[in-house]
JSON list of C-alpha atoms in Angstrom, two decimals:
[
{"chain": "W", "resi": 1, "resn": "MET", "atom": "CA", "xyz": [29.81, -108.42, -3.43]},
{"chain": "W", "resi": 2, "resn": "ARG", "atom": "CA", "xyz": [32.32, -106.36, -5.03]},
{"chain": "W", "resi": 3, "resn": "VAL", "atom": "CA", "xyz": [34.26, -109.74, -6.03]},
{"chain": "W", "resi": 4, "resn": "ILE", "atom": "CA", "xyz": [30.94, -110.95, -7.60]},
{"chain": "W", "resi": 5, "resn": "TRP", "atom": "CA", "xyz": [30.64, -107.98, -9.76]},
{"chain": "W", "resi": 6, "resn": "THR", "atom": "CA", "xyz": [34.41, -108.04, -10.83]},
{"chain": "W", "resi": 7, "resn": "VAL", "atom": "CA", "xyz": [34.12, -111.73, -11.81]},
{"chain": "W", "resi": 8, "resn": "LEU", "atom": "CA", "xyz": [30.86, -110.96, -13.81]},
{"chain": "W", "resi": 9, "resn": "THR", "atom": "CA", "xyz": [32.49, -108.30, -15.51]},
{"chain": "W", "resi": 10, "resn": "VAL", "atom": "CA", "xyz": [35.55, -110.09, -16.55]},
{"chain": "W", "resi": 11, "resn": "VAL", "atom": "CA", "xyz": [33.49, -112.96, -17.67]},
{"chain": "W", "resi": 12, "resn": "THR", "atom": "CA", "xyz": [31.24, -110.83, -19.77]},
{"chain": "W", "resi": 13, "resn": "LEU", "atom": "CA", "xyz": [34.18, -109.23, -21.54]},
{"chain": "W", "resi": 14, "resn": "ALA", "atom": "CA", "xyz": [35.70, -112.43, -22.11]},
{"chain": "W", "resi": 15, "resn": "ALA", "atom": "CA", "xyz": [32.54, -113.83, -23.60]},
{"chain": "W", "resi": 16, "resn": "CYS", "atom": "CA", "xyz": [32.29, -110.65, -25.98]},
{"chain": "W", "resi": 17, "resn": "SER", "atom": "CA", "xyz": [35.85, -111.25, -27.24]},
{"chain": "W", "resi": 18, "resn": "SER", "atom": "CA", "xyz": [36.42, -113.75, -30.27]},
{"chain": "W", "resi": 19, "resn": "THR", "atom": "CA", "xyz": [39.12, -115.34, -32.02]},
{"chain": "W", "resi": 20, "resn": "PRO", "atom": "CA", "xyz": [39.00, -115.31, -35.94]},
{"chain": "W", "resi": 21, "resn": "THR", "atom": "CA", "xyz": [38.37, -118.71, -37.42]},
{"chain": "W", "resi": 22, "resn": "GLN", "atom": "CA", "xyz": [39.40, -119.98, -40.90]},
{"chain": "W", "resi": 23, "resn": "GLU", "atom": "CA", "xyz": [36.99, -121.49, -43.08]},
{"chain": "W", "resi": 24, "resn": "GLN", "atom": "CA", "xyz": [37.76, -125.03, -43.84]},
{"chain": "W", "resi": 25, "resn": "SER", "atom": "CA", "xyz": [36.22, -127.23, -46.66]},
{"chain": "W", "resi": 26, "resn": "PRO", "atom": "CA", "xyz": [34.76, -130.55, -45.81]},
{"chain": "W", "resi": 27, "resn": "ALA", "atom": "CA", "xyz": [37.39, -133.26, -45.76]},
{"chain": "W", "resi": 28, "resn": "GLY", "atom": "CA", "xyz": [37.97, -134.83, -49.03]},
{"chain": "W", "resi": 29, "resn": "VAL", "atom": "CA", "xyz": [36.45, -131.69, -51.04]},
{"chain": "W", "resi": 30, "resn": "GLU", "atom": "CA", "xyz": [38.80, -129.87, -53.10]},
{"chain": "W", "resi": 31, "resn": "ASP", "atom": "CA", "xyz": [37.97, -126.06, -54.15]},
{"chain": "W", "resi": 32, "resn": "ARG", "atom": "CA", "xyz": [38.57, -126.08, -57.98]},
{"chain": "W", "resi": 33, "resn": "GLN", "atom": "CA", "xyz": [37.44, -122.48, -58.49]},
{"chain": "W", "resi": 34, "resn": "PRO", "atom": "CA", "xyz": [39.92, -119.96, -59.59]},
{"chain": "W", "resi": 35, "resn": "SER", "atom": "CA", "xyz": [40.72, -117.28, -57.11]},
{"chain": "W", "resi": 36, "resn": "ALA", "atom": "CA", "xyz": [41.65, -113.57, -57.87]},
{"chain": "W", "resi": 37, "resn": "THR", "atom": "CA", "xyz": [45.12, -114.24, -56.90]},
{"chain": "W", "resi": 38, "resn": "GLN", "atom": "CA", "xyz": [45.63, -117.28, -59.34]},
{"chain": "W", "resi": 39, "resn": "PRO", "atom": "CA", "xyz": [47.21, -116.53, -62.75]},
{"chain": "W", "resi": 40, "resn": "GLY", "atom": "CA", "xyz": [44.56, -116.45, -65.55]},
{"chain": "W", "resi": 41, "resn": "ALA", "atom": "CA", "xyz": [41.67, -115.94, -63.32]},
{"chain": "W", "resi": 42, "resn": "GLN", "atom": "CA", "xyz": [39.36, -113.23, -64.38]},
{"chain": "W", "resi": 43, "resn": "THR", "atom": "CA", "xyz": [37.62, -110.60, -62.26]},
{"chain": "W", "resi": 44, "resn": "GLN", "atom": "CA", "xyz": [34.55, -108.55, -62.85]},
{"chain": "W", "resi": 45, "resn": "PRO", "atom": "CA", "xyz": [32.87, -105.94, -60.77]},
{"chain": "W", "resi": 46, "resn": "VAL", "atom": "CA", "xyz": [29.75, -107.04, -58.89]},
{"chain": "W", "resi": 47, "resn": "GLN", "atom": "CA", "xyz": [26.54, -105.90, -60.29]},
{"chain": "W", "resi": 48, "resn": "ARG", "atom": "CA", "xyz": [24.19, -104.88, -57.79]},
{"chain": "W", "resi": 49, "resn": "PRO", "atom": "CA", "xyz": [20.47, -105.46, -58.26]},
{"chain": "W", "resi": 50, "resn": "PRO", "atom": "CA", "xyz": [18.17, -102.36, -58.21]},
{"chain": "W", "resi": 51, "resn": "VAL", "atom": "CA", "xyz": [16.58, -102.04, -54.75]},
{"chain": "W", "resi": 52, "resn": "ALA", "atom": "CA", "xyz": [13.09, -100.09, -54.49]},
{"chain": "W", "resi": 53, "resn": "GLY", "atom": "CA", "xyz": [14.00, -97.40, -56.97]},
{"chain": "W", "resi": 54, "resn": "VAL", "atom": "CA", "xyz": [17.07, -96.41, -55.33]},
{"chain": "W", "resi": 55, "resn": "ASP", "atom": "CA", "xyz": [20.22, -95.73, -57.09]},
{"chain": "W", "resi": 56, "resn": "LEU", "atom": "CA", "xyz": [22.75, -97.87, -55.27]},
{"chain": "W", "resi": 57, "resn": "THR", "atom": "CA", "xyz": [25.83, -95.81, -56.66]},
{"chain": "W", "resi": 58, "resn": "THR", "atom": "CA", "xyz": [24.40, -92.74, -55.02]},
{"chain": "W", "resi": 59, "resn": "GLY", "atom": "CA", "xyz": [22.00, -93.97, -52.60]},
{"chain": "W", "resi": 60, "resn": "LYS", "atom": "CA", "xyz": [19.46, -91.41, -53.90]},
{"chain": "W", "resi": 61, "resn": "THR", "atom": "CA", "xyz": [16.01, -92.00, -55.60]},
{"chain": "W", "resi": 62, "resn": "PRO", "atom": "CA", "xyz": [15.79, -91.21, -59.37]},
{"chain": "W", "resi": 63, "resn": "ALA", "atom": "CA", "xyz": [14.85, -87.66, -60.01]},
{"chain": "W", "resi": 64, "resn": "ARG", "atom": "CA", "xyz": [12.05, -88.76, -61.92]},
{"chain": "W", "resi": 65, "resn": "THR", "atom": "CA", "xyz": [9.53, -91.53, -61.09]},
{"chain": "W", "resi": 66, "resn": "VAL", "atom": "CA", "xyz": [6.07, -92.45, -62.03]},
{"chain": "W", "resi": 67, "resn": "LEU", "atom": "CA", "xyz": [4.94, -90.19, -59.04]},
{"chain": "W", "resi": 68, "resn": "THR", "atom": "CA", "xyz": [6.93, -87.11, -60.52]},
{"chain": "W", "resi": 69, "resn": "ASP", "atom": "CA", "xyz": [6.83, -87.71, -64.16]},
{"chain": "W", "resi": 70, "resn": "PRO", "atom": "CA", "xyz": [4.75, -84.74, -65.54]},
{"chain": "W", "resi": 71, "resn": "ALA", "atom": "CA", "xyz": [3.47, -87.13, -68.21]},
{"chain": "W", "resi": 72, "resn": "SER", "atom": "CA", "xyz": [1.85, -89.40, -65.53]},
{"chain": "W", "resi": 73, "resn": "ILE", "atom": "CA", "xyz": [-1.39, -88.59, -64.21]},
{"chain": "W", "resi": 74, "resn": "LEU", "atom": "CA", "xyz": [0.06, -89.74, -60.70]},
{"chain": "W", "resi": 75, "resn": "SER", "atom": "CA", "xyz": [1.96, -86.49, -60.85]},
{"chain": "W", "resi": 76, "resn": "LYS", "atom": "CA", "xyz": [-1.21, -84.40, -60.49]},
{"chain": "W", "resi": 77, "resn": "ARG", "atom": "CA", "xyz": [-2.10, -84.22, -56.74]},
{"chain": "W", "resi": 78, "resn": "SER", "atom": "CA", "xyz": [-4.50, -81.43, -56.37]},
{"chain": "W", "resi": 79, "resn": "ILE", "atom": "CA", "xyz": [-8.39, -81.80, -56.37]},
{"chain": "W", "resi": 80, "resn": "TYR", "atom": "CA", "xyz": [-10.46, -78.68, -56.56]},
{"chain": "W", "resi": 81, "resn": "TYR", "atom": "CA", "xyz": [-13.95, -77.78, -55.17]},
{"chain": "W", "resi": 82, "resn": "ASP", "atom": "CA", "xyz": [-16.59, -75.37, -55.53]},
{"chain": "W", "resi": 83, "resn": "LEU", "atom": "CA", "xyz": [-17.49, -72.80, -52.93]},
{"chain": "W", "resi": 84, "resn": "ASP", "atom": "CA", "xyz": [-18.44, -74.45, -49.61]},
{"chain": "W", "resi": 85, "resn": "LYS", "atom": "CA", "xyz": [-18.46, -77.98, -51.31]},
{"chain": "W", "resi": 86, "resn": "TYR", "atom": "CA", "xyz": [-16.57, -81.20, -50.43]},
{"chain": "W", "resi": 87, "resn": "ASP", "atom": "CA", "xyz": [-17.81, -83.76, -53.01]},
{"chain": "W", "resi": 88, "resn": "ILE", "atom": "CA", "xyz": [-15.20, -84.83, -55.61]},
{"chain": "W", "resi": 89, "resn": "LYS", "atom": "CA", "xyz": [-16.22, -83.55, -59.11]},
{"chain": "W", "resi": 90, "resn": "ASP", "atom": "CA", "xyz": [-16.23, -86.06, -61.79]},
{"chain": "W", "resi": 91, "resn": "GLU", "atom": "CA", "xyz": [-13.16, -84.37, -63.57]},
{"chain": "W", "resi": 92, "resn": "TYR", "atom": "CA", "xyz": [-11.15, -85.51, -60.65]},
{"chain": "W", "resi": 93, "resn": "LYS", "atom": "CA", "xyz": [-12.46, -89.15, -60.03]},
{"chain": "W", "resi": 94, "resn": "SER", "atom": "CA", "xyz": [-10.10, -90.68, -62.42]},
{"chain": "W", "resi": 95, "resn": "LEU", "atom": "CA", "xyz": [-7.09, -88.90, -60.82]},
{"chain": "W", "resi": 96, "resn": "VAL", "atom": "CA", "xyz": [-8.34, -90.32, -57.44]},
{"chain": "W", "resi": 97, "resn": "GLU", "atom": "CA", "xyz": [-8.73, -93.89, -59.13]},
{"chain": "W", "resi": 98, "resn": "ALA", "atom": "CA", "xyz": [-5.08, -93.60, -60.37]},
{"chain": "W", "resi": 99, "resn": "HIS", "atom": "CA", "xyz": [-3.92, -92.98, -56.97]},
{"chain": "W", "resi": 100, "resn": "ALA", "atom": "CA", "xyz": [-6.10, -95.74, -55.51]},
{"chain": "W", "resi": 101, "resn": "ARG", "atom": "CA", "xyz": [-4.39, -98.32, -58.01]},
{"chain": "W", "resi": 102, "resn": "TYR", "atom": "CA", "xyz": [-1.01, -96.93, -57.14]},
{"chain": "W", "resi": 103, "resn": "LEU", "atom": "CA", "xyz": [-1.67, -97.50, -53.24]},
{"chain": "W", "resi": 104, "resn": "ARG", "atom": "CA", "xyz": [-3.26, -100.84, -53.89]},
{"chain": "W", "resi": 105, "resn": "ASP", "atom": "CA", "xyz": [-0.28, -102.01, -55.85]},
{"chain": "W", "resi": 106, "resn": "ASN", "atom": "CA", "xyz": [2.31, -100.50, -53.48]},
{"chain": "W", "resi": 107, "resn": "ARG", "atom": "CA", "xyz": [1.03, -101.64, -49.99]},
{"chain": "W", "resi": 108, "resn": "THR", "atom": "CA", "xyz": [3.94, -100.10, -48.05]},
{"chain": "W", "resi": 109, "resn": "THR", "atom": "CA", "xyz": [3.41, -96.54, -49.67]},
{"chain": "W", "resi": 110, "resn": "ARG", "atom": "CA", "xyz": [1.64, -94.07, -47.45]},
{"chain": "W", "resi": 111, "resn": "MET", "atom": "CA", "xyz": [-0.49, -90.96, -48.41]},
{"chain": "W", "resi": 112, "resn": "LEU", "atom": "CA", "xyz": [-1.31, -87.74, -46.57]},
{"chain": "W", "resi": 113, "resn": "ILE", "atom": "CA", "xyz": [-4.24, -85.95, -47.64]},
{"chain": "W", "resi": 114, "resn": "GLN", "atom": "CA", "xyz": [-4.57, -82.30, -46.84]},
{"chain": "W", "resi": 115, "resn": "GLY", "atom": "CA", "xyz": [-7.93, -80.57, -47.08]},
{"chain": "W", "resi": 116, "resn": "ASN", "atom": "CA", "xyz": [-7.70, -76.89, -47.61]},
{"chain": "W", "resi": 117, "resn": "THR", "atom": "CA", "xyz": [-10.06, -73.92, -48.12]},
{"chain": "W", "resi": 118, "resn": "ASP", "atom": "CA", "xyz": [-10.01, -70.32, -49.08]},
{"chain": "W", "resi": 119, "resn": "GLU", "atom": "CA", "xyz": [-9.91, -67.49, -46.72]},
{"chain": "W", "resi": 120, "resn": "ARG", "atom": "CA", "xyz": [-13.50, -66.78, -46.36]},
{"chain": "W", "resi": 121, "resn": "GLY", "atom": "CA", "xyz": [-15.48, -68.20, -43.42]},
{"chain": "W", "resi": 122, "resn": "SER", "atom": "CA", "xyz": [-14.32, -68.63, -39.57]},
{"chain": "W", "resi": 123, "resn": "ARG", "atom": "CA", "xyz": [-11.25, -70.63, -38.77]},
{"chain": "W", "resi": 124, "resn": "GLU", "atom": "CA", "xyz": [-13.42, -73.34, -37.07]},
{"chain": "W", "resi": 125, "resn": "TYR", "atom": "CA", "xyz": [-15.78, -73.68, -40.33]},
{"chain": "W", "resi": 126, "resn": "ASN", "atom": "CA", "xyz": [-12.76, -73.86, -42.55]},
{"chain": "W", "resi": 127, "resn": "LEU", "atom": "CA", "xyz": [-10.93, -76.42, -40.64]},
{"chain": "W", "resi": 128, "resn": "ALA", "atom": "CA", "xyz": [-14.03, -78.62, -40.67]},
{"chain": "W", "resi": 129, "resn": "LEU", "atom": "CA", "xyz": [-14.54, -78.14, -44.26]},
{"chain": "W", "resi": 130, "resn": "GLY", "atom": "CA", "xyz": [-11.05, -78.81, -44.94]},
{"chain": "W", "resi": 131, "resn": "GLN", "atom": "CA", "xyz": [-11.58, -82.17, -42.92]},
{"chain": "W", "resi": 132, "resn": "ARG", "atom": "CA", "xyz": [-14.69, -83.15, -44.90]},
{"chain": "W", "resi": 133, "resn": "ARG", "atom": "CA", "xyz": [-12.76, -82.73, -48.08]},
{"chain": "W", "resi": 134, "resn": "SER", "atom": "CA", "xyz": [-9.81, -84.68, -47.25]},
{"chain": "W", "resi": 135, "resn": "GLU", "atom": "CA", "xyz": [-12.12, -87.36, -45.61]},
{"chain": "W", "resi": 136, "resn": "GLY", "atom": "CA", "xyz": [-13.99, -87.53, -48.88]},
{"chain": "W", "resi": 137, "resn": "VAL", "atom": "CA", "xyz": [-10.75, -88.27, -50.82]},
{"chain": "W", "resi": 138, "resn": "LYS", "atom": "CA", "xyz": [-9.62, -90.92, -48.38]},
{"chain": "W", "resi": 139, "resn": "ARG", "atom": "CA", "xyz": [-13.00, -92.59, -48.44]},
{"chain": "W", "resi": 140, "resn": "MET", "atom": "CA", "xyz": [-12.91, -92.99, -52.20]},
{"chain": "W", "resi": 141, "resn": "LEU", "atom": "CA", "xyz": [-9.36, -94.07, -51.99]},
{"chain": "W", "resi": 142, "resn": "LEU", "atom": "CA", "xyz": [-10.31, -96.99, -49.52]},
{"chain": "W", "resi": 143, "resn": "LEU", "atom": "CA", "xyz": [-13.28, -98.03, -51.58]},
{"chain": "W", "resi": 144, "resn": "LEU", "atom": "CA", "xyz": [-11.08, -98.42, -54.50]},
{"chain": "W", "resi": 145, "resn": "GLY", "atom": "CA", "xyz": [-8.61, -100.78, -52.73]},
{"chain": "W", "resi": 146, "resn": "ALA", "atom": "CA", "xyz": [-6.19, -98.55, -50.55]},
{"chain": "W", "resi": 147, "resn": "THR", "atom": "CA", "xyz": [-5.90, -99.58, -46.96]},
{"chain": "W", "resi": 148, "resn": "GLU", "atom": "CA", "xyz": [-6.66, -97.54, -43.88]},
{"chain": "W", "resi": 149, "resn": "ALA", "atom": "CA", "xyz": [-3.10, -97.99, -42.67]},
{"chain": "W", "resi": 150, "resn": "GLN", "atom": "CA", "xyz": [-1.87, -96.26, -46.01]},
{"chain": "W", "resi": 151, "resn": "VAL", "atom": "CA", "xyz": [-4.10, -93.11, -45.88]},
{"chain": "W", "resi": 152, "resn": "GLU", "atom": "CA", "xyz": [-4.35, -90.29, -43.51]},
{"chain": "W", "resi": 153, "resn": "ALA", "atom": "CA", "xyz": [-6.64, -87.25, -43.76]},
{"chain": "W", "resi": 154, "resn": "VAL", "atom": "CA", "xyz": [-6.16, -83.89, -42.21]},
{"chain": "W", "resi": 155, "resn": "SER", "atom": "CA", "xyz": [-7.27, -80.30, -42.36]},
{"chain": "W", "resi": 156, "resn": "LEU", "atom": "CA", "xyz": [-5.18, -77.23, -42.96]},
{"chain": "W", "resi": 157, "resn": "GLY", "atom": "CA", "xyz": [-8.16, -75.03, -43.38]},
{"chain": "W", "resi": 158, "resn": "GLU", "atom": "CA", "xyz": [-7.20, -71.68, -44.65]},
{"chain": "W", "resi": 159, "resn": "GLU", "atom": "CA", "xyz": [-3.51, -72.08, -43.28]},
{"chain": "W", "resi": 160, "resn": "LYS", "atom": "CA", "xyz": [-1.84, -73.24, -46.43]},
{"chain": "W", "resi": 161, "resn": "PRO", "atom": "CA", "xyz": [-2.91, -71.01, -49.30]},
{"chain": "W", "resi": 162, "resn": "LYS", "atom": "CA", "xyz": [-1.80, -72.13, -52.79]},
{"chain": "W", "resi": 163, "resn": "ALA", "atom": "CA", "xyz": [-2.23, -68.61, -54.33]},
{"chain": "W", "resi": 164, "resn": "ALA", "atom": "CA", "xyz": [-2.02, -65.36, -52.40]},
{"chain": "W", "resi": 165, "resn": "GLY", "atom": "CA", "xyz": [-4.84, -62.92, -52.96]},
{"chain": "W", "resi": 166, "resn": "SER", "atom": "CA", "xyz": [-8.57, -61.98, -52.15]},
{"chain": "W", "resi": 167, "resn": "ASN", "atom": "CA", "xyz": [-10.30, -62.77, -55.46]},
{"chain": "W", "resi": 168, "resn": "GLU", "atom": "CA", "xyz": [-12.05, -65.56, -57.00]},
{"chain": "W", "resi": 169, "resn": "ALA", "atom": "CA", "xyz": [-8.97, -66.60, -58.99]},
{"chain": "W", "resi": 170, "resn": "ALA", "atom": "CA", "xyz": [-7.01, -67.20, -55.63]},
{"chain": "W", "resi": 171, "resn": "TRP", "atom": "CA", "xyz": [-9.82, -68.66, -53.78]},
{"chain": "W", "resi": 172, "resn": "ALA", "atom": "CA", "xyz": [-10.50, -71.21, -56.48]},
{"chain": "W", "resi": 173, "resn": "GLN", "atom": "CA", "xyz": [-7.01, -72.39, -56.32]},
{"chain": "W", "resi": 174, "resn": "ASN", "atom": "CA", "xyz": [-6.96, -72.46, -52.43]},
{"chain": "W", "resi": 175, "resn": "ARG", "atom": "CA", "xyz": [-10.30, -74.73, -52.42]},
{"chain": "W", "resi": 176, "resn": "ARG", "atom": "CA", "xyz": [-8.55, -78.17, -52.68]},
{"chain": "W", "resi": 177, "resn": "SER", "atom": "CA", "xyz": [-7.37, -81.26, -51.24]},
{"chain": "W", "resi": 178, "resn": "ASP", "atom": "CA", "xyz": [-3.53, -82.05, -51.88]},
{"chain": "W", "resi": 179, "resn": "MET", "atom": "CA", "xyz": [-2.37, -85.79, -52.08]},
{"chain": "W", "resi": 180, "resn": "LEU", "atom": "CA", "xyz": [1.23, -86.36, -50.60]},
{"chain": "W", "resi": 181, "resn": "TYR", "atom": "CA", "xyz": [3.11, -89.29, -50.45]},
{"chain": "W", "resi": 182, "resn": "GLY", "atom": "CA", "xyz": [5.40, -90.47, -47.79]},
{"chain": "W", "resi": 183, "resn": "GLY", "atom": "CA", "xyz": [8.74, -88.30, -47.86]},
{"chain": "W", "resi": 184, "resn": "GLU", "atom": "CA", "xyz": [6.88, -85.53, -49.45]},
{"chain": "W", "resi": 185, "resn": "TYR", "atom": "CA", "xyz": [5.34, -84.16, -46.06]}
]
């Protein structure tokens, strides 16, 4: 049995090794392209094509894209609600429509919608209200062309306030849904 394992190991290792091969042109075909080592040959650096918004010289995404450009509607990510409400106000419908178009045109892009509430109410009530808020945004995105695989809706309840304080100004900022794209959460 030991001999079989030794033979199998040697055969496997031999199969993994390779010898360098030299490219040969087909018989009768002469390569007339000047090489970089021939006199008079000109060389130029290879221009790499852009790939999905990534700067290939640094490997990083550009600092300002359509999603982060303050002049773009897509940089706006929060939808605000009235007390104990989860319906999307008319003033935010164009915002959701713009994000739906972006998701429809970029099928590999993912979004997480976080439903938030102010501190008033029980923890259970706020989690349920936050979920209804995020699900409402998700439903509208799906109706406008995003796919189920692209959008996830969760509730954070009162756990992630945008503004500190126990007053109407703070509560108004905390009653919201935030739309986050993949890489932001």
